[in-house]
Short mmCIF file of C-alpha atoms in Angstrom, two decimals:
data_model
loop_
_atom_site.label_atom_id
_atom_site.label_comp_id
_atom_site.label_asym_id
_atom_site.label_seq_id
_atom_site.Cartn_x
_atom_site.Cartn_y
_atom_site.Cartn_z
CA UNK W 85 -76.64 -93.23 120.07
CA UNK W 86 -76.31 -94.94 116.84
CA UNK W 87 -73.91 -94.01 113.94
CA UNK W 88 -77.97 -92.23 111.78
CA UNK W 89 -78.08 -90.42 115.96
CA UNK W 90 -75.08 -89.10 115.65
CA UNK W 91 -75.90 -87.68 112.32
CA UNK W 92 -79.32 -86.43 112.83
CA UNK W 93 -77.79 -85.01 115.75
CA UNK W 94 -74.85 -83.21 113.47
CA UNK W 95 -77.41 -81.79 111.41
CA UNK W 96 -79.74 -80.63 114.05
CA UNK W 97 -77.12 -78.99 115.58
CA UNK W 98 -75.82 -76.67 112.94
CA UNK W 99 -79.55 -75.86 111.67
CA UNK W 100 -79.88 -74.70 115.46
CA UNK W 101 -76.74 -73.02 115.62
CA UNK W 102 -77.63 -69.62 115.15
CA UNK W 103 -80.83 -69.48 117.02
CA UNK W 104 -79.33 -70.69 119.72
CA UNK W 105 -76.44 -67.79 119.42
CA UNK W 106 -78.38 -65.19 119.42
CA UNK W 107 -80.90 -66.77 122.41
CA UNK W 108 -77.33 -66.85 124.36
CA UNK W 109 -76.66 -63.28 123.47
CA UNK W 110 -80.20 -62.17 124.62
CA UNK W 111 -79.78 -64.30 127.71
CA UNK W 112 -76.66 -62.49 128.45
CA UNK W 113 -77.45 -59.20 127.73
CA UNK W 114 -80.76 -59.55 130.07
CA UNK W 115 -78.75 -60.67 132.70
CA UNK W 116 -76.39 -57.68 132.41
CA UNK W 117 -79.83 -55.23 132.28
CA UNK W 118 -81.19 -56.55 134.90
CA UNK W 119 -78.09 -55.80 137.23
CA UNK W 120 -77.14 -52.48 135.91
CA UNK W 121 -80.10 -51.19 134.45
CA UNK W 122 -78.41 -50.05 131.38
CA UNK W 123 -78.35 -51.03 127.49
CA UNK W 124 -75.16 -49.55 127.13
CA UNK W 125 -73.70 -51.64 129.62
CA UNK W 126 -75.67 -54.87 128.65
CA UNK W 127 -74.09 -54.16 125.00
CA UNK W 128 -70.41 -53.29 126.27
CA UNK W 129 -69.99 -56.09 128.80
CA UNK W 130 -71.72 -58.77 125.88
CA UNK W 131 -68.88 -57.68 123.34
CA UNK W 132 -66.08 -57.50 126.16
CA UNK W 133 -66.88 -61.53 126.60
CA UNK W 134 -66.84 -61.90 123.05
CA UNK W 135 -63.57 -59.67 122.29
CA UNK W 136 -61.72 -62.82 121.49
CA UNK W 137 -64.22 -64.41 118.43
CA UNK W 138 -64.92 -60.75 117.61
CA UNK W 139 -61.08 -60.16 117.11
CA UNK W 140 -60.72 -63.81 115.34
CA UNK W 141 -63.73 -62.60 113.08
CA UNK W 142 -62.48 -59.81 111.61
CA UNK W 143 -58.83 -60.79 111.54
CA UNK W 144 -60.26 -63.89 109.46
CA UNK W 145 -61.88 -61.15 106.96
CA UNK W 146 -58.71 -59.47 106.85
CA UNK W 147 -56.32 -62.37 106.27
CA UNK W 148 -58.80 -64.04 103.68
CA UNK W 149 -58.93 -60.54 101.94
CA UNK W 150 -55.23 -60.33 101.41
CA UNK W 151 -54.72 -64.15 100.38
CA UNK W 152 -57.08 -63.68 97.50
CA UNK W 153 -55.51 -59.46 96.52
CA UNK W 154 -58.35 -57.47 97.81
CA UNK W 155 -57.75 -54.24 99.27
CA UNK W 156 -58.25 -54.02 103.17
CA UNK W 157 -58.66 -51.01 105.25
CA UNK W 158 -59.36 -50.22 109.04
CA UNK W 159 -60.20 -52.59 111.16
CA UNK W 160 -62.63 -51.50 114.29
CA UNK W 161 -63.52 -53.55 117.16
CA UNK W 162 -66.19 -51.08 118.75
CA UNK W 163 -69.87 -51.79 119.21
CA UNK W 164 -72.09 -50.25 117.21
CA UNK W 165 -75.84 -50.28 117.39
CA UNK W 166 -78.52 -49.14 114.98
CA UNK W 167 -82.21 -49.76 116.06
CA UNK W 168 -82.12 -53.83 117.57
CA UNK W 169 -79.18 -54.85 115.62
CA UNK W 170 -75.57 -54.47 117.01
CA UNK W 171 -72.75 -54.91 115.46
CA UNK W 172 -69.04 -55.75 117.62
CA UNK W 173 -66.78 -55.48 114.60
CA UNK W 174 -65.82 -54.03 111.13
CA UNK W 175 -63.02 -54.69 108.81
CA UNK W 176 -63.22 -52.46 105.16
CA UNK W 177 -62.81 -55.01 102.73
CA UNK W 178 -62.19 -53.46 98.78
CA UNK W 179 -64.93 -54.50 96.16
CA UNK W 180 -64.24 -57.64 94.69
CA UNK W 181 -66.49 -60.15 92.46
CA UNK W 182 -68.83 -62.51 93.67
CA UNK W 183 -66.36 -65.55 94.05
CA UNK W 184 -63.86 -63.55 96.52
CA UNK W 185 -66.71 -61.73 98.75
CA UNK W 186 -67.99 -65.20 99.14
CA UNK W 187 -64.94 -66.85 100.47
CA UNK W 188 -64.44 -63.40 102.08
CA UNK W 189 -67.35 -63.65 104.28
CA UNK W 190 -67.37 -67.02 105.03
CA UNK W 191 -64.16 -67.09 106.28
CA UNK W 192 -64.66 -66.38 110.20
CA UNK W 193 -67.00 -69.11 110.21
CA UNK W 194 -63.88 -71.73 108.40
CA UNK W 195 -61.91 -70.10 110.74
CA UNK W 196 -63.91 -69.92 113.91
CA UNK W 197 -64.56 -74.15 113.37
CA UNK W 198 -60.76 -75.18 112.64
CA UNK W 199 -59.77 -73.31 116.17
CA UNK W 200 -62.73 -74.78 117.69
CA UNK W 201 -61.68 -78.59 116.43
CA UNK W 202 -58.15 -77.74 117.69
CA UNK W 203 -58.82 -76.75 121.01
CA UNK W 204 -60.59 -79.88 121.60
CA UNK W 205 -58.52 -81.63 119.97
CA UNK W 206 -55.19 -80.14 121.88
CA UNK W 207 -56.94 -79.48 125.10
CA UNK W 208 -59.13 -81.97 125.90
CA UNK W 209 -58.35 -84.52 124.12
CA UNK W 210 -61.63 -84.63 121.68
CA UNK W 211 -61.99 -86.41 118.34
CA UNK W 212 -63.39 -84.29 116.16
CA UNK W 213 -66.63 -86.08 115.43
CA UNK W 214 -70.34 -86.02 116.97
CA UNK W 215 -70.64 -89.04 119.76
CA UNK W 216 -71.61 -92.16 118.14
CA UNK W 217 -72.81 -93.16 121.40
CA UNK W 218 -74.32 -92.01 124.77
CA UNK W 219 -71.25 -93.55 126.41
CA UNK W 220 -69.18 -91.64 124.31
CA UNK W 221 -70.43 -88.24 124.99
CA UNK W 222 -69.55 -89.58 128.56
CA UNK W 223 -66.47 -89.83 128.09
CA UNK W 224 -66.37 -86.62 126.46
CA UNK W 225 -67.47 -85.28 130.06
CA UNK W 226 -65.01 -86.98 131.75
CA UNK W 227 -61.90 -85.87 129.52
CA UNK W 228 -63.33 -82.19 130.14
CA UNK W 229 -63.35 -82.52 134.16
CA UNK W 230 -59.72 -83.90 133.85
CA UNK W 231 -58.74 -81.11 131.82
CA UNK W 232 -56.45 -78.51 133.14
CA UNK W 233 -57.82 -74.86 132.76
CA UNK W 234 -61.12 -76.55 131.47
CA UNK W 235 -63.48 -73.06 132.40
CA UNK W 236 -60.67 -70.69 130.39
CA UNK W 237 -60.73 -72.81 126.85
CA UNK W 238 -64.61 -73.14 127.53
CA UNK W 239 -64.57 -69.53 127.59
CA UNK W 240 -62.59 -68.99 124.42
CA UNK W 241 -64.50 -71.86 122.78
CA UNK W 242 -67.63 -69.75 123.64
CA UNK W 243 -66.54 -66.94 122.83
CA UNK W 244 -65.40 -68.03 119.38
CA UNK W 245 -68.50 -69.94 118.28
CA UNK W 246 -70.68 -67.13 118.84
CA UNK W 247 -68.78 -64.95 117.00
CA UNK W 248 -68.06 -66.91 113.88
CA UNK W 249 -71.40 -66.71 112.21
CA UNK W 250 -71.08 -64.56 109.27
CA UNK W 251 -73.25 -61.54 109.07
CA UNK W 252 -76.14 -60.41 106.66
CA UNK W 253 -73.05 -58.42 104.80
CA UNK W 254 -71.09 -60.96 105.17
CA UNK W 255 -73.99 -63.28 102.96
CA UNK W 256 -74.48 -60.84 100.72
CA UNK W 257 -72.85 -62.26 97.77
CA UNK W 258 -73.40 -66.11 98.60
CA UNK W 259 -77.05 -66.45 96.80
CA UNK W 260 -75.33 -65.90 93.64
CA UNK W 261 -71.88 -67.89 94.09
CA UNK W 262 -75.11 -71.00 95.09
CA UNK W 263 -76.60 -70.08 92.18
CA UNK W 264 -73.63 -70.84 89.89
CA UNK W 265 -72.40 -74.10 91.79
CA UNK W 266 -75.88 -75.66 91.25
CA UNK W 267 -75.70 -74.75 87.72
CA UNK W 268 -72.53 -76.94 87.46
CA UNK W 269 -73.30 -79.62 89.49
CA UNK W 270 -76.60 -79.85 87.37
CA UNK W 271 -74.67 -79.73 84.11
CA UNK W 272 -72.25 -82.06 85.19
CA UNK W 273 -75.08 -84.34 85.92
CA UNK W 274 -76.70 -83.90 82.78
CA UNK W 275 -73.14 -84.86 81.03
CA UNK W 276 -72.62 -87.99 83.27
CA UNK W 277 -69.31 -86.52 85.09
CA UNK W 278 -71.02 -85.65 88.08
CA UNK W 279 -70.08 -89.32 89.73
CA UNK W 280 -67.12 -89.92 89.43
CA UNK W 281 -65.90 -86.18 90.47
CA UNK W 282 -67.75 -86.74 93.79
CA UNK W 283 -67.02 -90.32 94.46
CA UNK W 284 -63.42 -89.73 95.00
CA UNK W 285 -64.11 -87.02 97.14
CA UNK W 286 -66.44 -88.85 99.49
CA UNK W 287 -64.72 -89.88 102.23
CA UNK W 288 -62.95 -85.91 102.93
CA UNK W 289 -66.47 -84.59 102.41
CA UNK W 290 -67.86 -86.89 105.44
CA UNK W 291 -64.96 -86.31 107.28
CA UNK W 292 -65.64 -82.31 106.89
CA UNK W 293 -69.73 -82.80 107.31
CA UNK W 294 -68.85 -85.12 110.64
CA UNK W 295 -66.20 -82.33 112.04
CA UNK W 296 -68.91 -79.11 111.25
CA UNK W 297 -71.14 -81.16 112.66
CA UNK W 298 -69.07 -81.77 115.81
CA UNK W 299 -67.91 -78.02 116.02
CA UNK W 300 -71.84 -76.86 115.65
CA UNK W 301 -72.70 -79.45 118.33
CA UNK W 302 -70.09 -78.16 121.29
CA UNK W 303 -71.97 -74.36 120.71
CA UNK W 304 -74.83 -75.27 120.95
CA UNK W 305 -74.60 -77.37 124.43
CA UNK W 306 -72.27 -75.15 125.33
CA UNK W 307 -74.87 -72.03 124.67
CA UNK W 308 -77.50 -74.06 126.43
CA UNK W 309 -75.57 -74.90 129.06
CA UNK W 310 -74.39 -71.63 130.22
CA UNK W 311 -77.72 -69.75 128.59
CA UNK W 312 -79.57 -71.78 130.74
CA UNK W 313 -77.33 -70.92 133.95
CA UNK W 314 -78.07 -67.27 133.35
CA UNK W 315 -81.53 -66.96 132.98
CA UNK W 316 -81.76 -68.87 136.07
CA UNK W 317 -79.68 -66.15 137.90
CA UNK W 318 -81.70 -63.69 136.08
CA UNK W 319 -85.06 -65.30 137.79
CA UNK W 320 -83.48 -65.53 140.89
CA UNK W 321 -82.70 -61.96 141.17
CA UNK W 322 -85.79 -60.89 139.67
CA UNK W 323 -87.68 -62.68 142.62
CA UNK W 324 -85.44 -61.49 145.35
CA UNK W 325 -85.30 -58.11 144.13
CA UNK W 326 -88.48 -57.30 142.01
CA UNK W 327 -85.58 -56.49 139.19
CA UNK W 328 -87.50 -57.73 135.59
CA UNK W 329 -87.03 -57.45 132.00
CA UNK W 330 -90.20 -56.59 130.10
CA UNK W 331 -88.74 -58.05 127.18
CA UNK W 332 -88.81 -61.65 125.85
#
């Protein structure tokens, strides 16, 4: 895999990031159905396995609130569902402008990354950068097979990487905070500044791209992986005993 690879395969990885999330939490859920025959218990067990990232979510909300002096209220960790949407969390955040809700909401997905990085990092061992080469996502294997309590930090990784993506609320006021940082990056353009405020900035901007890139890269394989697993098990008991979803 060569050094333009590793980047396609950075950038393919966080465009597919949440598709593949919610294919995972479909994948899950049907499983779940399929053995209990119940929504209600396809929804609870789903946001029991992702307690963890739910918790790390809101907290993230919470904390980023009260660094930047917006009022916080109660925080609720109960699913909710209305129509096909569910939601595992809530946090009441206090109005705020445009700048603060965006930093606001985007802060379970900073968050939900950094832990990611350092758990490979600290646990197995994991630079945190997408494989320049086949033999280095090898090696990547192999560090993860040596690693003690591999399955529980896969779990929390999983856990926390499908629950970091920040909701439609949570988006809500990012159009506009876009908006305005085009508007300057265009004007500083237009005044001949933009180059030499980005050059300098360069090489931590690569380093951040590569280690997004990374984080987006272990969901998704990680998703497929165990997604994959699941609907098998979900086929297998649908032949054996005639149990089926009638849902895609």
């Amino acid at each position: 895999m060569q050094p333009s690879l590793s980047l396609a395969a950075g950038i393919v990885a966080v465009l597919a990031l949440a598709p593949t999330v919610r294919w995972f939490g479909l994948r899950f859920q049907r499983l779940v159905y399929v053995v209990t025959q119940s929504q209600d218990a396809a929804l609870y067990v789903y946001h029991f396995v992702l307690l963890p990232g739910t918790l790390l979510h809101e907290l993230s909300h919470w904390l980023a609130a009260k660094i930047m002096g917006v009022r916080t209220g109660r925080l609720m960790l109960m699913p909710v569902r209305k129509g096909n949407v569910a939601r595992f969390g809530s946090v009441q955040i206090g109005s705020s402008d445009p700048l603060r809700e965006s930093l606001i909401g985007a802060a379970p997905l900073a968050m939900g990354v950094l832990l990611s990085l350092v758990i490979a990092r600290w646990r197995f061992g994991w630079q945190a950068a997408v494989p320049a080469s086949w033999a280095a996502a090898l090696d990547l294997w192999r560090t993860l097979r040596a690693a003690p309590d591999a399955f529980l930090w896969l779990y929390l990784l999983l856990s926390i990487t499908n629950a970091m993506l920040p909701s439609e609320s949570d988006r809500r006021s990012w159009r506009w905070v876009g908006a305005a940082l085009l508007v300057a990056l265009l004007a500083l353009q237009f005044l001949g500044l933009l180059g030499s405020l980005v050059i300098p900035v360069m090489p931590w901007l690569a380093r951040t791209a590569n280690a997004i890139g990374f984080a987006a890269l272990l969901a998704v394989t990680c998703d497929l992986l165990v997604g994959v697993f699941l609907m098998l098990v979900e086929l297998g008991i649908g032949f054996v005993f005639g149990r089926w979803v009638d849902v895609a």
